[in-house]
Amino acid sequence: MITLTDFLIVSAALFCIGLYMIITKHNAIQILIGIELMLNAAILNLVAFGKFDKINNGGQIFALFAIVLAAATTAVALAIILNVYKKYRTIDPDKINALKDQ
């Protein structure tokens, strides 16, 4: 049987992997994937703790809203990344140092 501790260990591992991807930041897509992994770790915690709330299902409902928010954030971030790529021909955050009009 899968216990709460198992869910928390998987969630902590996902969060650490996402944090590592953000810290190493080779390109903007990798940063976006790292943020999504961290959000998924938080959502996994919500669902795991929501398992104990049999009456209101508060964790599952809040996780559903978090998933919708993460999807909207990803769509906006990808649009921004595509516009940055059109202008600078790179998605490496270290090479993009001037985001103002010239």
CSV table of C-alpha atoms in Angstrom, one decimal:
chain,number,residue,atom,x,y,z
A,1,MET,CA,0.0,0.0,0.0
A,2,ILE,CA,1.2,3.5,-0.9
A,3,THR,CA,1.5,5.7,2.2
A,4,LEU,CA,1.6,9.4,2.6
A,5,THR,CA,5.4,9.3,3.1
A,6,ASP,CA,5.8,7.7,-0.4
A,7,PHE,CA,3.9,10.6,-1.9
A,8,LEU,CA,6.0,13.2,0.0
A,9,ILE,CA,9.2,11.5,-1.1
A,10,VAL,CA,8.2,11.6,-4.8
A,11,SER,CA,7.1,15.2,-4.4
A,12,ALA,CA,10.3,16.2,-2.8
A,13,ALA,CA,12.3,14.5,-5.5
A,14,LEU,CA,10.2,16.3,-8.2
A,15,PHE,CA,10.7,19.6,-6.5
A,16,CYS,CA,14.5,19.1,-6.2
A,17,ILE,CA,14.8,18.2,-9.9
A,18,GLY,CA,12.8,21.2,-10.9
A,19,LEU,CA,14.9,23.5,-8.7
A,20,TYR,CA,18.1,22.0,-10.2
A,21,MET,CA,16.8,22.7,-13.7
A,22,ILE,CA,16.1,26.3,-12.8
A,23,ILE,CA,19.5,26.9,-11.2
A,24,THR,CA,21.5,25.4,-14.1
A,25,LYS,CA,19.4,27.4,-16.7
A,26,HIS,CA,20.8,26.4,-20.0
A,27,ASN,CA,17.8,27.8,-21.9
A,28,ALA,CA,14.4,29.2,-21.3
A,29,ILE,CA,12.6,26.0,-22.1
A,30,GLN,CA,14.5,24.2,-19.4
A,31,ILE,CA,13.6,26.9,-16.9
A,32,LEU,CA,9.9,26.5,-17.9
A,33,ILE,CA,10.1,22.8,-17.5
A,34,GLY,CA,11.7,23.2,-14.0
A,35,ILE,CA,8.9,25.5,-12.9
A,36,GLU,CA,6.3,23.0,-14.1
A,37,LEU,CA,8.0,20.2,-12.2
A,38,MET,CA,8.0,22.3,-9.0
A,39,LEU,CA,4.3,23.1,-9.6
A,40,ASN,CA,3.6,19.4,-10.1
A,41,ALA,CA,5.3,18.6,-6.8
A,42,ALA,CA,3.1,21.0,-5.0
A,43,ILE,CA,0.0,19.6,-6.7
A,44,LEU,CA,1.0,16.1,-5.7
A,45,ASN,CA,1.2,17.3,-2.1
A,46,LEU,CA,-2.2,18.8,-2.3
A,47,VAL,CA,-3.7,15.6,-3.7
A,48,ALA,CA,-1.9,13.4,-1.1
A,49,PHE,CA,-3.0,15.5,1.8
A,50,GLY,CA,-6.5,15.8,0.3
A,51,LYS,CA,-6.8,12.0,0.5
A,52,PHE,CA,-7.4,12.5,4.3
A,53,ASP,CA,-10.2,15.0,3.7
A,54,LYS,CA,-13.0,12.6,2.8
A,55,ILE,CA,-15.8,15.1,3.2
A,56,ASN,CA,-14.8,18.3,1.3
A,57,ASN,CA,-12.1,17.1,-1.1
A,58,GLY,CA,-10.4,20.4,-0.6
A,59,GLY,CA,-7.0,19.2,-1.8
A,60,GLN,CA,-8.3,17.8,-5.0
A,61,ILE,CA,-10.3,20.9,-5.8
A,62,PHE,CA,-7.4,23.2,-5.1
A,63,ALA,CA,-5.1,21.0,-7.2
A,64,LEU,CA,-7.5,21.3,-10.1
A,65,PHE,CA,-7.3,25.1,-10.0
A,66,ALA,CA,-3.5,24.8,-9.7
A,67,ILE,CA,-3.4,22.6,-12.8
A,68,VAL,CA,-5.5,25.1,-14.8
A,69,LEU,CA,-3.3,28.0,-13.6
A,70,ALA,CA,-0.1,26.1,-14.6
A,71,ALA,CA,-1.5,25.4,-18.1
A,72,ALA,CA,-2.3,29.1,-18.6
A,73,THR,CA,1.1,30.1,-17.3
A,74,THR,CA,2.8,27.7,-19.6
A,75,ALA,CA,0.9,29.0,-22.6
A,76,VAL,CA,1.9,32.6,-21.8
A,77,ALA,CA,5.5,31.7,-21.1
A,78,LEU,CA,5.8,29.8,-24.4
A,79,ALA,CA,4.5,32.8,-26.3
A,80,ILE,CA,7.0,35.1,-24.6
A,81,ILE,CA,9.8,32.6,-25.4
A,82,LEU,CA,8.8,32.5,-29.1
A,83,ASN,CA,8.8,36.3,-29.3
A,84,VAL,CA,12.2,36.5,-27.6
A,85,TYR,CA,13.6,33.9,-30.0
A,86,LYS,CA,12.3,35.9,-33.0
A,87,LYS,CA,14.1,39.0,-31.9
A,88,TYR,CA,17.4,37.6,-30.5
A,89,ARG,CA,17.7,34.2,-32.2
A,90,THR,CA,18.5,32.5,-28.9
A,91,ILE,CA,16.7,31.3,-25.9
A,92,ASP,CA,19.7,31.3,-23.6
A,93,PRO,CA,18.9,33.6,-20.7
A,94,ASP,CA,22.5,34.5,-20.2
A,95,LYS,CA,22.9,35.8,-23.7
A,96,ILE,CA,19.7,38.0,-23.6
A,97,ASN,CA,20.7,41.0,-21.6
A,98,ALA,CA,18.8,43.8,-23.3
A,99,LEU,CA,15.0,43.4,-23.4
A,100,LYS,CA,14.2,47.0,-24.3
A,101,ASP,CA,13.6,48.6,-27.7
A,102,GLN,CA,16.6,49.9,-29.5
